Short mmCIF file of N, CA and C in Angstrom, two decimals:
data_model
loop_
_atom_site.label_atom_id
_atom_site.label_comp_id
_atom_site.label_asym_id
_atom_site.label_seq_id
_atom_site.Cartn_x
_atom_site.Cartn_y
_atom_site.Cartn_z
N UNK A 184 0.70 -1.18 0.04
CA UNK A 184 0.09 -0.13 0.25
C UNK A 184 1.10 1.27 -0.04
N UNK A 185 0.58 2.35 -0.68
CA UNK A 185 1.36 3.50 -0.89
C UNK A 185 1.27 3.97 0.65
N UNK A 186 2.23 4.92 1.00
CA UNK A 186 2.28 5.34 2.47
C UNK A 186 1.49 6.57 2.27
N UNK A 187 1.37 7.13 1.37
CA UNK A 187 0.17 8.63 1.46
C UNK A 187 -1.12 8.09 1.61
N UNK A 188 -1.47 6.70 1.08
CA UNK A 188 -2.93 6.49 1.32
C UNK A 188 -2.88 5.72 2.70
N UNK A 189 -1.83 5.00 3.00
CA UNK A 189 -1.78 4.52 4.60
C UNK A 189 -2.12 5.95 5.56
N UNK A 190 -1.03 6.94 5.65
CA UNK A 190 -1.05 8.05 6.35
C UNK A 190 -2.67 8.70 6.27
N UNK A 191 -3.35 8.73 5.06
CA UNK A 191 -4.41 9.40 5.05
C UNK A 191 -5.63 8.82 5.65
N UNK A 192 -5.30 7.19 5.59
CA UNK A 192 -6.46 6.32 6.02
C UNK A 192 -6.45 6.14 7.43
N UNK A 193 -5.23 6.01 7.98
CA UNK A 193 -5.27 5.42 9.19
C UNK A 193 -4.69 6.33 10.17
N UNK A 194 -3.49 6.97 9.90
CA UNK A 194 -2.92 8.24 10.88
C UNK A 194 -3.67 9.38 11.01
N UNK A 195 -4.03 9.88 9.75
CA UNK A 195 -4.77 11.28 9.57
C UNK A 195 -5.99 11.11 10.21
N UNK A 196 -6.74 10.08 10.29
CA UNK A 196 -8.06 9.99 10.80
C UNK A 196 -8.08 9.87 12.46
N UNK A 197 -6.87 9.30 13.03
CA UNK A 197 -6.48 9.10 14.08
C UNK A 197 -6.42 10.45 14.90
N UNK A 198 -5.72 11.51 14.21
CA UNK A 198 -5.35 12.69 14.74
C UNK A 198 -6.61 13.56 14.66
N UNK A 199 -7.41 13.32 14.07
CA UNK A 199 -8.68 14.08 13.72
C UNK A 199 -10.15 13.97 14.54
N UNK A 200 -10.45 12.29 14.55
CA UNK A 200 -11.20 11.93 15.16
C UNK A 200 -11.09 10.29 15.64
N UNK A 201 -11.20 10.03 16.91
CA UNK A 201 -10.92 8.63 17.07
C UNK A 201 -12.45 7.60 16.61
N UNK A 202 -13.48 8.41 16.85
CA UNK A 202 -14.59 7.65 16.42
C UNK A 202 -14.75 7.24 15.13
N UNK A 203 -14.27 8.34 14.20
CA UNK A 203 -14.55 7.82 13.02
C UNK A 203 -13.51 6.95 12.35
N UNK A 204 -12.37 6.76 12.95
CA UNK A 204 -11.43 5.80 12.49
C UNK A 204 -11.85 4.64 12.54
N UNK A 205 -12.46 3.84 13.23
CA UNK A 205 -12.70 2.59 13.03
C UNK A 205 -13.76 2.28 12.22
N UNK A 206 -14.83 3.18 12.25
CA UNK A 206 -15.98 2.88 11.27
C UNK A 206 -15.43 3.30 9.94
N UNK A 207 -14.43 4.15 9.73
CA UNK A 207 -13.86 4.38 8.53
C UNK A 207 -13.37 3.22 7.78
N UNK A 208 -12.46 2.84 8.85
CA UNK A 208 -11.53 1.68 8.30
C UNK A 208 -12.53 0.58 7.61
N UNK A 209 -13.50 0.01 8.55
CA UNK A 209 -14.22 -0.85 8.28
C UNK A 209 -15.17 -0.79 7.10
N UNK A 210 -15.49 0.47 6.83
CA UNK A 210 -16.28 1.12 5.59
C UNK A 210 -15.39 0.81 4.56
N UNK A 211 -14.07 1.21 4.45
CA UNK A 211 -13.18 0.80 3.23
C UNK A 211 -13.03 -0.50 3.08
N UNK A 212 -12.77 -1.29 3.91
CA UNK A 212 -12.58 -2.69 3.70
C UNK A 212 -13.68 -3.31 2.97
N UNK A 213 -14.91 -3.34 3.74
CA UNK A 213 -16.53 -3.61 3.21
C UNK A 213 -16.45 -2.88 1.95
N UNK A 214 -16.61 -1.83 1.47
CA UNK A 214 -16.58 -1.50 0.52
C UNK A 214 -15.45 -1.83 -0.82
N UNK A 215 -14.39 -2.09 -0.40
CA UNK A 215 -13.19 -2.89 -1.31
C UNK A 215 -13.80 -3.91 -1.74
N UNK A 216 -13.84 -4.76 -0.75
CA UNK A 216 -14.39 -6.45 -1.14
C UNK A 216 -15.50 -6.48 -1.94
N UNK A 217 -16.78 -5.53 -1.32
CA UNK A 217 -17.99 -5.68 -1.96
C UNK A 217 -17.60 -5.25 -3.63
N UNK A 218 -17.01 -4.16 -3.80
CA UNK A 218 -16.68 -3.61 -5.06
C UNK A 218 -16.04 -4.83 -5.72
N UNK A 219 -15.27 -5.46 -5.21
CA UNK A 219 -14.44 -6.41 -6.03
C UNK A 219 -15.35 -7.80 -6.54
N UNK A 220 -16.39 -7.87 -5.43
CA UNK A 220 -17.25 -9.17 -5.77
C UNK A 220 -18.23 -8.65 -6.96
N UNK A 221 -18.65 -7.53 -6.82
CA UNK A 221 -19.64 -6.90 -7.64
C UNK A 221 -18.86 -6.54 -9.00
N UNK A 222 -17.40 -6.77 -9.21
CA UNK A 222 -16.77 -6.89 -10.33
C UNK A 222 -16.44 -8.14 -11.03
N UNK A 223 -16.36 -8.75 -10.13
CA UNK A 223 -15.99 -10.32 -10.48
C UNK A 223 -17.43 -10.92 -11.15
N UNK A 224 -18.45 -10.74 -10.63
CA UNK A 224 -19.82 -11.34 -10.99
C UNK A 224 -19.86 -11.16 -12.33
N UNK A 225 -20.19 -9.68 -12.79
CA UNK A 225 -20.28 -9.45 -13.95
C UNK A 225 -19.21 -10.08 -14.93
N UNK A 226 -18.01 -9.79 -14.67
CA UNK A 226 -17.11 -10.51 -15.50
C UNK A 226 -17.14 -11.83 -15.89
N UNK A 227 -17.49 -12.64 -14.87
CA UNK A 227 -17.65 -14.27 -15.36
C UNK A 227 -18.88 -14.18 -16.01
N UNK A 228 -19.98 -13.56 -15.74
CA UNK A 228 -21.16 -13.70 -16.47
C UNK A 228 -20.95 -13.43 -17.89
N UNK A 229 -20.21 -12.44 -18.31
CA UNK A 229 -19.83 -11.84 -19.71
C UNK A 229 -18.98 -12.89 -19.99
N UNK A 230 -18.26 -13.54 -19.68
CA UNK A 230 -17.22 -14.36 -20.46
C UNK A 230 -18.06 -15.65 -20.65
N UNK A 231 -19.09 -16.08 -19.83
CA UNK A 231 -19.84 -17.15 -20.18
C UNK A 231 -21.49 -16.64 -20.72
N UNK A 232 -21.39 -16.09 -21.63
CA UNK A 232 -22.44 -15.14 -22.10
C UNK A 232 -23.41 -16.46 -23.04
N UNK A 233 -22.83 -17.65 -23.23
CA UNK A 233 -23.73 -18.53 -24.02
C UNK A 233 -24.47 -19.01 -23.26
N UNK A 234 -24.27 -18.99 -21.91
CA UNK A 234 -25.17 -19.86 -20.93
C UNK A 234 -26.16 -19.10 -20.30
N UNK A 235 -26.33 -17.89 -20.62
CA UNK A 235 -27.25 -17.22 -19.84
C UNK A 235 -28.21 -16.36 -20.77
N UNK A 236 -29.25 -16.11 -20.78
CA UNK A 236 -30.01 -15.34 -21.76
C UNK A 236 -29.62 -13.67 -21.72
N UNK A 237 -29.75 -13.44 -22.67
CA UNK A 237 -29.05 -11.82 -22.90
C UNK A 237 -29.70 -11.05 -21.94
N UNK A 238 -31.11 -10.87 -21.97
CA UNK A 238 -31.68 -9.99 -21.06
C UNK A 238 -31.58 -10.11 -19.47
N UNK A 239 -31.43 -11.44 -19.45
CA UNK A 239 -30.93 -11.73 -17.80
C UNK A 239 -29.45 -10.94 -17.60
N UNK A 240 -28.87 -11.23 -18.35
CA UNK A 240 -27.43 -10.80 -18.16
C UNK A 240 -27.62 -9.45 -17.99
N UNK A 241 -28.48 -8.37 -18.97
CA UNK A 241 -28.40 -7.31 -18.89
C UNK A 241 -28.83 -6.86 -17.57
N UNK A 242 -29.87 -7.22 -17.14
CA UNK A 242 -30.67 -6.96 -15.56
C UNK A 242 -29.61 -6.99 -14.66
N UNK A 243 -28.81 -8.42 -14.74
CA UNK A 243 -27.68 -8.69 -13.62
C UNK A 243 -26.50 -7.41 -14.01
N UNK A 244 -26.12 -7.16 -14.95
CA UNK A 244 -24.91 -6.31 -15.18
C UNK A 244 -25.54 -5.00 -14.48
N UNK A 245 -26.85 -4.53 -14.74
CA UNK A 245 -27.17 -3.20 -14.64
C UNK A 245 -27.44 -2.98 -12.78
N UNK A 246 -27.88 -4.36 -12.23
CA UNK A 246 -28.01 -4.34 -10.96
C UNK A 246 -26.80 -4.15 -10.01
N UNK A 247 -25.89 -5.09 -10.61
CA UNK A 247 -24.34 -4.83 -10.06
C UNK A 247 -23.92 -3.71 -10.52
N UNK A 248 -24.07 -2.77 -11.29
CA UNK A 248 -23.51 -1.50 -11.54
C UNK A 248 -24.10 -0.38 -10.67
N UNK A 249 -25.58 -0.50 -10.29
CA UNK A 249 -26.32 0.15 -9.64
C UNK A 249 -25.86 0.04 -7.99
N UNK A 250 -25.72 -1.00 -7.73
CA UNK A 250 -25.41 -1.65 -6.41
C UNK A 250 -23.75 -1.27 -6.14
N UNK A 251 -23.09 -1.43 -7.27
CA UNK A 251 -21.88 -0.68 -6.73
C UNK A 251 -21.42 0.80 -6.71
N UNK A 252 -22.42 1.33 -7.59
CA UNK A 252 -22.34 3.00 -7.38
C UNK A 252 -23.02 3.37 -5.61
N UNK A 253 -23.85 2.83 -5.38
CA UNK A 253 -24.58 2.89 -3.90
C UNK A 253 -23.30 2.52 -2.79
N UNK A 254 -22.47 1.41 -3.39
CA UNK A 254 -21.40 0.94 -2.28
C UNK A 254 -20.33 2.05 -2.21
N UNK A 255 -19.80 2.80 -3.33
CA UNK A 255 -19.01 3.90 -3.39
C UNK A 255 -19.46 5.09 -2.68
N UNK A 256 -20.63 5.38 -3.05
CA UNK A 256 -21.39 6.50 -2.51
C UNK A 256 -21.21 6.24 -0.56
N UNK A 257 -21.40 5.48 -0.36
CA UNK A 257 -21.82 4.92 0.94
C UNK A 257 -20.39 4.96 1.79
N UNK A 258 -19.78 3.88 1.09
CA UNK A 258 -18.25 3.17 1.58
C UNK A 258 -17.40 4.48 1.59
N UNK A 259 -17.19 5.01 0.29
CA UNK A 259 -15.76 5.88 0.09
C UNK A 259 -16.12 7.50 0.11
N UNK A 260 -17.30 7.88 -0.52
CA UNK A 260 -17.73 9.28 -0.35
C UNK A 260 -18.47 9.59 1.02
N UNK A 261 -18.69 8.67 1.91
CA UNK A 261 -19.62 8.89 3.12
C UNK A 261 -20.73 9.48 2.80
N UNK A 262 -21.83 9.13 2.11
CA UNK A 262 -22.67 10.13 1.91
C UNK A 262 -24.01 9.29 2.39
N UNK A 263 -24.40 9.53 3.38
CA UNK A 263 -25.60 8.93 4.17
C UNK A 263 -26.71 10.14 4.98
N UNK A 264 -27.11 9.80 5.75
CA UNK A 264 -28.66 10.73 6.12
C UNK A 264 -27.89 11.47 7.48
N UNK A 265 -26.66 11.50 7.85
CA UNK A 265 -26.31 12.42 9.04
C UNK A 265 -26.39 13.91 8.50
N UNK A 266 -26.42 14.70 9.65
CA UNK A 266 -26.76 16.20 9.37
C UNK A 266 -25.61 16.68 8.59
N UNK A 267 -24.25 16.17 8.71
CA UNK A 267 -22.87 16.62 8.44
C UNK A 267 -23.00 16.61 6.82
N UNK A 268 -23.54 15.62 6.05
CA UNK A 268 -23.39 15.29 4.94
C UNK A 268 -24.75 15.53 4.00
N UNK A 269 -25.42 16.36 4.56
CA UNK A 269 -26.89 16.67 3.94
C UNK A 269 -26.73 17.41 2.78
N UNK A 270 -26.02 18.16 2.62
CA UNK A 270 -25.76 19.23 1.53
C UNK A 270 -25.08 18.16 0.21
N UNK A 271 -24.08 17.42 0.74
CA UNK A 271 -23.56 16.70 -0.16
C UNK A 271 -24.47 15.74 -0.65
N UNK A 272 -25.31 15.28 0.09
CA UNK A 272 -26.78 14.26 -0.58
C UNK A 272 -27.77 15.32 -1.26
N UNK A 273 -27.98 16.46 -1.05
CA UNK A 273 -28.50 17.42 -1.93
C UNK A 273 -28.10 17.54 -3.31
N UNK A 274 -26.62 17.88 -3.04
CA UNK A 274 -25.99 18.01 -4.71
C UNK A 274 -25.83 16.85 -5.38
N UNK A 275 -25.73 15.61 -4.70
CA UNK A 275 -25.80 14.20 -5.32
C UNK A 275 -27.15 14.12 -5.74
N UNK A 276 -28.26 14.35 -5.21
CA UNK A 276 -29.79 13.92 -5.90
C UNK A 276 -29.80 14.96 -6.94
N UNK A 277 -29.31 16.26 -6.85
CA UNK A 277 -29.74 17.37 -7.75
C UNK A 277 -28.92 17.07 -9.20
N UNK A 278 -27.73 16.46 -8.89
CA UNK A 278 -26.93 16.13 -10.29
C UNK A 278 -27.45 14.95 -10.85
N UNK A 279 -27.91 14.07 -10.01
CA UNK A 279 -28.62 12.85 -10.63
C UNK A 279 -29.76 13.16 -11.50
N UNK A 280 -30.53 14.21 -10.97
CA UNK A 280 -31.68 14.30 -11.50
C UNK A 280 -31.44 15.29 -12.89
N UNK A 281 -30.39 16.25 -12.98
CA UNK A 281 -30.10 16.89 -14.21
C UNK A 281 -29.53 15.65 -15.23
N UNK A 282 -28.67 14.67 -14.58
CA UNK A 282 -28.30 13.60 -15.71
C UNK A 282 -29.57 12.74 -16.28
N UNK A 283 -30.35 12.60 -15.38
CA UNK A 283 -31.57 11.82 -15.77
C UNK A 283 -32.55 12.78 -16.93
N UNK A 284 -32.59 13.77 -16.49
CA UNK A 284 -33.39 14.64 -17.41
C UNK A 284 -32.28 14.78 -18.68
N UNK A 285 -31.28 14.80 -19.05
CA UNK A 285 -30.34 14.93 -20.17
C UNK A 285 -30.65 13.75 -20.74
N UNK A 286 -30.42 12.53 -20.17
CA UNK A 286 -30.76 11.26 -20.98
C UNK A 286 -31.77 10.83 -21.22
N UNK A 287 -33.03 10.77 -20.68
CA UNK A 287 -34.24 10.78 -21.18
C UNK A 287 -34.74 11.92 -21.87
N UNK A 288 -34.36 12.95 -21.82
CA UNK A 288 -35.06 14.22 -22.67
C UNK A 288 -34.06 13.98 -24.10
N UNK A 289 -32.87 13.46 -24.32
CA UNK A 289 -32.11 13.20 -25.45
C UNK A 289 -33.06 11.87 -25.95
N UNK A 290 -33.36 11.00 -25.14
CA UNK A 290 -33.83 9.69 -25.92
C UNK A 290 -35.35 10.20 -26.25
N UNK A 291 -36.12 11.09 -25.88
CA UNK A 291 -37.37 11.66 -25.89
C UNK A 291 -37.25 12.62 -27.43
N UNK A 292 -36.10 13.07 -27.56
CA UNK A 292 -36.06 14.13 -28.91
C UNK A 292 -35.86 13.29 -29.78
N UNK A 293 -34.86 12.11 -29.66
CA UNK A 293 -34.36 11.39 -30.68
C UNK A 293 -35.65 10.67 -31.25
N UNK A 294 -36.24 9.99 -30.37
CA UNK A 294 -37.36 9.30 -30.57
C UNK A 294 -38.50 9.86 -31.27
N UNK A 295 -38.82 11.18 -31.22
CA UNK A 295 -39.49 12.02 -31.90
C UNK A 295 -38.98 12.51 -33.48
N UNK A 296 -37.55 12.89 -33.23
CA UNK A 296 -37.24 12.99 -34.63
C UNK A 296 -37.19 12.02 -35.73
N UNK A 297 -37.22 10.62 -35.29
CA UNK A 297 -37.14 9.56 -35.72
C UNK A 297 -38.75 9.57 -36.43
N UNK A 298 -39.71 9.65 -35.45
CA UNK A 298 -40.91 9.61 -35.88
C UNK A 298 -41.34 10.36 -36.85
N UNK A 299 -41.16 11.35 -36.79
CA UNK A 299 -41.26 12.60 -37.72
C UNK A 299 -40.49 12.32 -39.29
N UNK A 300 -38.98 11.93 -39.17
CA UNK A 300 -38.53 11.69 -40.42
C UNK A 300 -39.02 10.52 -40.90
N UNK A 301 -39.50 9.55 -40.30
CA UNK A 301 -40.00 8.34 -40.92
C UNK A 301 -41.29 8.74 -41.68
N UNK A 302 -42.41 9.25 -41.00
CA UNK A 302 -43.73 9.54 -41.45
C UNK A 302 -43.81 10.39 -42.43
N UNK A 303 -42.47 11.59 -42.46
CA UNK A 303 -43.10 13.05 -43.55
C UNK A 303 -41.89 12.73 -44.54
N UNK A 304 -41.50 11.30 -44.85
CA UNK A 304 -40.78 11.22 -46.06
C UNK A 304 -41.64 10.49 -47.41
#
């Protein structure tokens, strides 16, 4: 492990707040191993695509990706319901809302453009 990461994770937190250290250490380890598992499962499934239906594979991959996003937010970015992180949570929700509007708005525009191009030619 790089010494900068070690000092950042273990010693710096000891100096700032002892309550956070044990909890943070457990969260990092839990997040790391959960992320590894959530990466290995889709990798193995994608390698063996001939044994699984494509639609089920897409659902499993999407589920693993969403779970991994949640794990990263909770374990590494420490976004939760505590009063200290409420503004980070609000910012995350707003950013997610903007991204969803962009994605679904773009899909909606492309669908209507396709409809008008096909039916008016």
